[in-house]
Amino acid sequence: MPETPSPITPGTVAAHGLSEDEYANVLHALGREPNMVELGIFSVMWSEHCSYKSSRLHLKKLPTEAPWVICGPGENAGVIDIGDGPDGTKLACIFKMESHNHPSYIEPYQGAATGVGGILRDVFTMGARPIANLNALRFGNPDHPKMKHLVQGVVAGIGGYGNCVGVPTVGGETNFHPAYDGNILVNAMTVGVADQSKIFYSAATGIGNPIVYVGSKTGRDGIHGATMASAEFDENSDEKRPTVQVGDPFTEKLLIEACLELMATDAIVAIQDMGAAGLTSSSVEMASKGEAGIRLNMNAVPCREEGMTPYEMMLSESQERMLMVLKPGKEPMAEAIFRKWELDFAVIGEVTDTGHMVLEFDGEVVCDIPLGPLADDAPLYDRPYLSQAEYKAWAAVKPLGDIPESTDIAADLLKLMACPDLASRRWIWEQYDSQVGADTLQKSGGDAAVVRIHGTRKALAMTTDCTPRYCYADPVEGGKQAIAEAYRNLCAVGAKPLAVTNCLNFGSPQRPEIMAQIVGCLQGMSEACIALDMPIVSGNVSLYNESKATGGGSAILPTPAIGAVGLMDDHDKTATIAFKAEGECLAVIGPCYPELGQSLWLREIHGRQDGDAPRVDLVDEKLNGEIVRRLIAEGKVTAVHDIADGGLLVAVAEMALAGGIGVELDAMDAAFAFNESQARYLVTYPANAPLDRATVPFEKIGTTGGDALRVNGSALPLTDLRAANERFFREWMEV
């Protein structure tokens, strides 16, 4: 090590996001003071974003195994078995969801764009060709002076990157709530398909094997991005703009093709995306998973800026970069592939048996850290949290009390369909290319997106879901509901639900009430995943989503966003939400309870956010989902839609608008029309082919036909309904 004195001061340690106790552990691990390079490496590897130090203890409670799970959490993405492919191959679906919240608030276009780029790399680094992107977006009050700019930038960033890289954006969700005024959420999901015999992992093995850097050159963008994403925002947040990465989707497309071409050979031992913490996290994770050491020559790292230091190289989060371990002698072949695709290629080090990360620069060792403390021995906290009873007292959600009367539920419906949470997302999805690749069968607007698998009759269904207002009122029930709704969305298109990825977005874990949200949501998610046979195979945790700038440490609503994937054996046997013909019967499957608490109707029509979240009966969820899948497979229903936000009448309106056909409904009151009871579906079926009440728990509620939605003597023309539904984004974005 060089003999220059350490410049480390308490202020330097604090600026790197380490507590006094954590820095004491650094001193113990090294047996000496670190230099700046070593301090920077510890700071990012021990950040909340990389180490999950506040959540690891509770994440272990989630179910992660099933006979169809090939690889669960711990790798770049989750892997599940989806059966036979063309020519006798066995296929796997590889998928994951991740957050890019903090960067997207500071610099919405690049933050969202690089979020898409990063999740794409997580999937194709394991050998999959990406076939679909989805997203889950949460914004603040539309009247907030910054919100229109944030929405425009995020949507443009997602479309700009995804469209250029040639992967369709097929689905997602967008919601608004003042709790996100100071900290929006941008969660991105990618789904890919791979040959099971060509799945690649990240464990670096083989002493002396070359370590190779490929992709774009390293710049100074994104330095300390992981640390920034592990802290709250304040009034100086805009000063963090240099920590936001800059993406290039055209380079990403070249990187995908080059990696997949090399993966078709036998050259790769291990491969890892350079994501959060860049070269640091990728090299540390590869070496620690392989129980090996690593030596890097920092002079060999391709840089696009003059005079970059090892500190900057290791902490940069420049995009479109990968780290590989190759078999000896395969370097020339690999280099030829990457040069052909006009990408950088450099041998920058080798696998060692030291168990240390050693970095050399200008002939000197500038870093020598044992890998154990960096990865496996990273801080692990059992943060204090409120009991669920204590949490509910803190949350102070008012009891529902008397249910308001509604004199005109048709007028209520019109107002609901125009509110920001239910308004048409056409303005958003028209900016996304959903058809590139020509395999998209269903996209935004239905219950789940459906993408066929080339060379087979199969298709994958995929969705993102979460209802944060439920999670705030009751974290356990809210966690259950997020999984249950994802399950329903997959069943509603005819797919068998298989597995889940997640993006767990919460405020500061150092607040016991926020930890209660985390623990409660994870408990509910776990119960639902077990009951519905949907293990969690990958995911991401994003904490400190709150802003002191909005006044008093305002946290987001607890938002455990769920991404789920299902499989259908015949893509022709799928359902959509659109009414197909006049004169068909409309029925609801599943039980209805008089529960209007936390409903959008209560909030939007009466200005109240009171009451309990709707109960989640997991037995009903599984049973009704199986019934709906059977009805679709047997061709007995012509349209299917799950009942969610806004309740039954909103779901009916969405079906009518999708098909351009009206409906005559039986008389109903507001409690029936707008409650958000779970485990329910709407279906249509021909009048001359009724469903069997002995095997299907349904209630007929109307008949399709005409050009209006008719209920309780009111006729709501579809033209008026559509105009109301599409008004919000059109008027907001034209101002």
PDB file of N, CA and C in Angstrom, residues 628-660:
ATOM      1  N   VAL A 628     -61.906 -19.275 -13.242  1.00  0.00           N
ATOM      2  CA  VAL A 628     -61.831 -18.378 -14.393  1.00  0.00           C
ATOM      3  C   VAL A 628     -60.897 -18.941 -15.462  1.00  0.00           C
ATOM      4  N   ARG A 629     -59.759 -19.480 -15.054  1.00  0.00           N
ATOM      5  CA  ARG A 629     -58.839 -20.066 -16.039  1.00  0.00           C
ATOM      6  C   ARG A 629     -59.495 -21.237 -16.768  1.00  0.00           C
ATOM      7  N   ARG A 630     -60.271 -22.025 -16.028  1.00  0.00           N
ATOM      8  CA  ARG A 630     -60.950 -23.161 -16.664  1.00  0.00           C
ATOM      9  C   ARG A 630     -61.999 -22.681 -17.662  1.00  0.00           C
ATOM     10  N   LEU A 631     -62.768 -21.662 -17.285  1.00  0.00           N
ATOM     11  CA  LEU A 631     -63.793 -21.134 -18.189  1.00  0.00           C
ATOM     12  C   LEU A 631     -63.161 -20.585 -19.475  1.00  0.00           C
ATOM     13  N   ILE A 632     -62.016 -19.926 -19.351  1.00  0.00           N
ATOM     14  CA  ILE A 632     -61.327 -19.396 -20.530  1.00  0.00           C
ATOM     15  C   ILE A 632     -60.830 -20.540 -21.403  1.00  0.00           C
ATOM     16  N   ALA A 633     -60.190 -21.539 -20.778  1.00  0.00           N
ATOM     17  CA  ALA A 633     -59.647 -22.667 -21.538  1.00  0.00           C
ATOM     18  C   ALA A 633     -60.741 -23.432 -22.273  1.00  0.00           C
ATOM     19  N   GLU A 634     -61.930 -23.511 -21.667  1.00  0.00           N
ATOM     20  CA  GLU A 634     -63.047 -24.240 -22.282  1.00  0.00           C
ATOM     21  C   GLU A 634     -63.853 -23.375 -23.245  1.00  0.00           C
ATOM     22  N   GLY A 635     -63.474 -22.119 -23.389  1.00  0.00           N
ATOM     23  CA  GLY A 635     -64.164 -21.233 -24.320  1.00  0.00           C
ATOM     24  C   GLY A 635     -65.565 -20.851 -23.890  1.00  0.00           C
ATOM     25  N   LYS A 636     -65.852 -20.871 -22.595  1.00  0.00           N
ATOM     26  CA  LYS A 636     -67.209 -20.613 -22.113  1.00  0.00           C
ATOM     27  C   LYS A 636     -67.476 -19.149 -21.784  1.00  0.00           C
ATOM     28  N   VAL A 637     -66.429 -18.325 -21.742  1.00  0.00           N
ATOM     29  CA  VAL A 637     -66.611 -16.895 -21.490  1.00  0.00           C
ATOM     30  C   VAL A 637     -65.989 -16.115 -22.635  1.00  0.00           C
ATOM     31  N   THR A 638     -66.581 -14.995 -22.966  1.00  0.00           N
ATOM     32  CA  THR A 638     -66.118 -14.209 -24.114  1.00  0.00           C
ATOM     33  C   THR A 638     -65.307 -12.986 -23.710  1.00  0.00           C
ATOM     34  N   ALA A 639     -65.416 -12.547 -22.465  1.00  0.00           N
ATOM     35  CA  ALA A 639     -64.625 -11.432 -21.945  1.00  0.00           C
ATOM     36  C   ALA A 639     -64.451 -11.640 -20.447  1.00  0.00           C
ATOM     37  N   VAL A 640     -63.300 -11.218 -19.931  1.00  0.00           N
ATOM     38  CA  VAL A 640     -63.005 -11.370 -18.499  1.00  0.00           C
ATOM     39  C   VAL A 640     -62.279 -10.114 -18.024  1.00  0.00           C
ATOM     40  N   HIS A 641     -62.635  -9.653 -16.825  1.00  0.00           N
ATOM     41  CA  HIS A 641     -61.947  -8.507 -16.235  1.00  0.00           C
ATOM     42  C   HIS A 641     -61.965  -8.671 -14.729  1.00  0.00           C
ATOM     43  N   ASP A 642     -60.818  -8.487 -14.080  1.00  0.00           N
ATOM     44  CA  ASP A 642     -60.825  -8.556 -12.629  1.00  0.00           C
ATOM     45  C   ASP A 642     -61.353  -7.235 -12.071  1.00  0.00           C
ATOM     46  N   ILE A 643     -61.958  -7.296 -10.886  1.00  0.00           N
ATOM     47  CA  ILE A 643     -62.525  -6.112 -10.247  1.00  0.00           C
ATOM     48  C   ILE A 643     -61.504  -5.581  -9.250  1.00  0.00           C
ATOM     49  N   ALA A 644     -61.098  -4.323  -9.429  1.00  0.00           N
ATOM     50  CA  ALA A 644     -60.051  -3.757  -8.590  1.00  0.00           C
ATOM     51  C   ALA A 644     -60.399  -2.312  -8.247  1.00  0.00           C
ATOM     52  N   ASP A 645     -59.493  -1.377  -8.532  1.00  0.00           N
ATOM     53  CA  ASP A 645     -59.701   0.033  -8.195  1.00  0.00           C
ATOM     54  C   ASP A 645     -61.031   0.550  -8.744  1.00  0.00           C
ATOM     55  N   GLY A 646     -61.817   1.158  -7.866  1.00  0.00           N
ATOM     56  CA  GLY A 646     -63.095   1.719  -8.289  1.00  0.00           C
ATOM     57  C   GLY A 646     -64.257   0.769  -8.149  1.00  0.00           C
ATOM     58  N   GLY A 647     -63.977  -0.534  -8.050  1.00  0.00           N
ATOM     59  CA  GLY A 647     -65.038  -1.501  -7.849  1.00  0.00           C
ATOM     60  C   GLY A 647     -65.696  -1.996  -9.121  1.00  0.00           C
ATOM     61  N   LEU A 648     -66.824  -2.657  -8.936  1.00  0.00           N
ATOM     62  CA  LEU A 648     -67.506  -3.370 -10.014  1.00  0.00           C
ATOM     63  C   LEU A 648     -67.937  -2.445 -11.150  1.00  0.00           C
ATOM     64  N   LEU A 649     -68.532  -1.313 -10.842  1.00  0.00           N
ATOM     65  CA  LEU A 649     -69.082  -0.461 -11.899  1.00  0.00           C
ATOM     66  C   LEU A 649     -67.976   0.144 -12.757  1.00  0.00           C
ATOM     67  N   VAL A 650     -66.850   0.456 -12.171  1.00  0.00           N
ATOM     68  CA  VAL A 650     -65.711   0.941 -12.959  1.00  0.00           C
ATOM     69  C   VAL A 650     -65.225  -0.151 -13.898  1.00  0.00           C
ATOM     70  N   ALA A 651     -65.140  -1.393 -13.407  1.00  0.00           N
ATOM     71  CA  ALA A 651     -64.709  -2.504 -14.262  1.00  0.00           C
ATOM     72  C   ALA A 651     -65.678  -2.717 -15.420  1.00  0.00           C
ATOM     73  N   VAL A 652     -66.986  -2.596 -15.158  1.00  0.00           N
ATOM     74  CA  VAL A 652     -67.982  -2.708 -16.231  1.00  0.00           C
ATOM     75  C   VAL A 652     -67.746  -1.620 -17.278  1.00  0.00           C
ATOM     76  N   ALA A 653     -67.538  -0.392 -16.820  1.00  0.00           N
ATOM     77  CA  ALA A 653     -67.313   0.719 -17.752  1.00  0.00           C
ATOM     78  C   ALA A 653     -66.074   0.477 -18.605  1.00  0.00           C
ATOM     79  N   GLU A 654     -65.015  -0.055 -18.013  1.00  0.00           N
ATOM     80  CA  GLU A 654     -63.787  -0.327 -18.771  1.00  0.00           C
ATOM     81  C   GLU A 654     -64.028  -1.391 -19.838  1.00  0.00           C
ATOM     82  N   MET A 655     -64.829  -2.398 -19.515  1.00  0.00           N
ATOM     83  CA  MET A 655     -65.155  -3.433 -20.498  1.00  0.00           C
ATOM     84  C   MET A 655     -65.987  -2.860 -21.638  1.00  0.00           C
ATOM     85  N   ALA A 656     -66.942  -2.005 -21.304  1.00  0.00           N
ATOM     86  CA  ALA A 656     -67.799  -1.400 -22.322  1.00  0.00           C
ATOM     87  C   ALA A 656     -66.993  -0.498 -23.248  1.00  0.00           C
ATOM     88  N   LEU A 657     -66.106   0.312 -22.681  1.00  0.00           N
ATOM     89  CA  LEU A 657     -65.283   1.199 -23.503  1.00  0.00           C
ATOM     90  C   LEU A 657     -64.319   0.403 -24.380  1.00  0.00           C
ATOM     91  N   ALA A 658     -63.770  -0.675 -23.858  1.00  0.00           N
ATOM     92  CA  ALA A 658     -62.827  -1.486 -24.639  1.00  0.00           C
ATOM     93  C   ALA A 658     -63.509  -2.123 -25.841  1.00  0.00           C
ATOM     94  N   GLY A 659     -64.775  -2.521 -25.684  1.00  0.00           N
ATOM     95  CA  GLY A 659     -65.480  -3.184 -26.779  1.00  0.00           C
ATOM     96  C   GLY A 659     -66.367  -2.270 -27.594  1.00  0.00           C
ATOM     97  N   GLY A 660     -66.589  -1.042 -27.109  1.00  0.00           N
ATOM     98  CA  GLY A 660     -67.478  -0.128 -27.815  1.00  0.00           C
ATOM     99  C   GLY A 660     -68.923  -0.582 -27.806  1.00  0.00           C
TER     100      GLY A 660
END
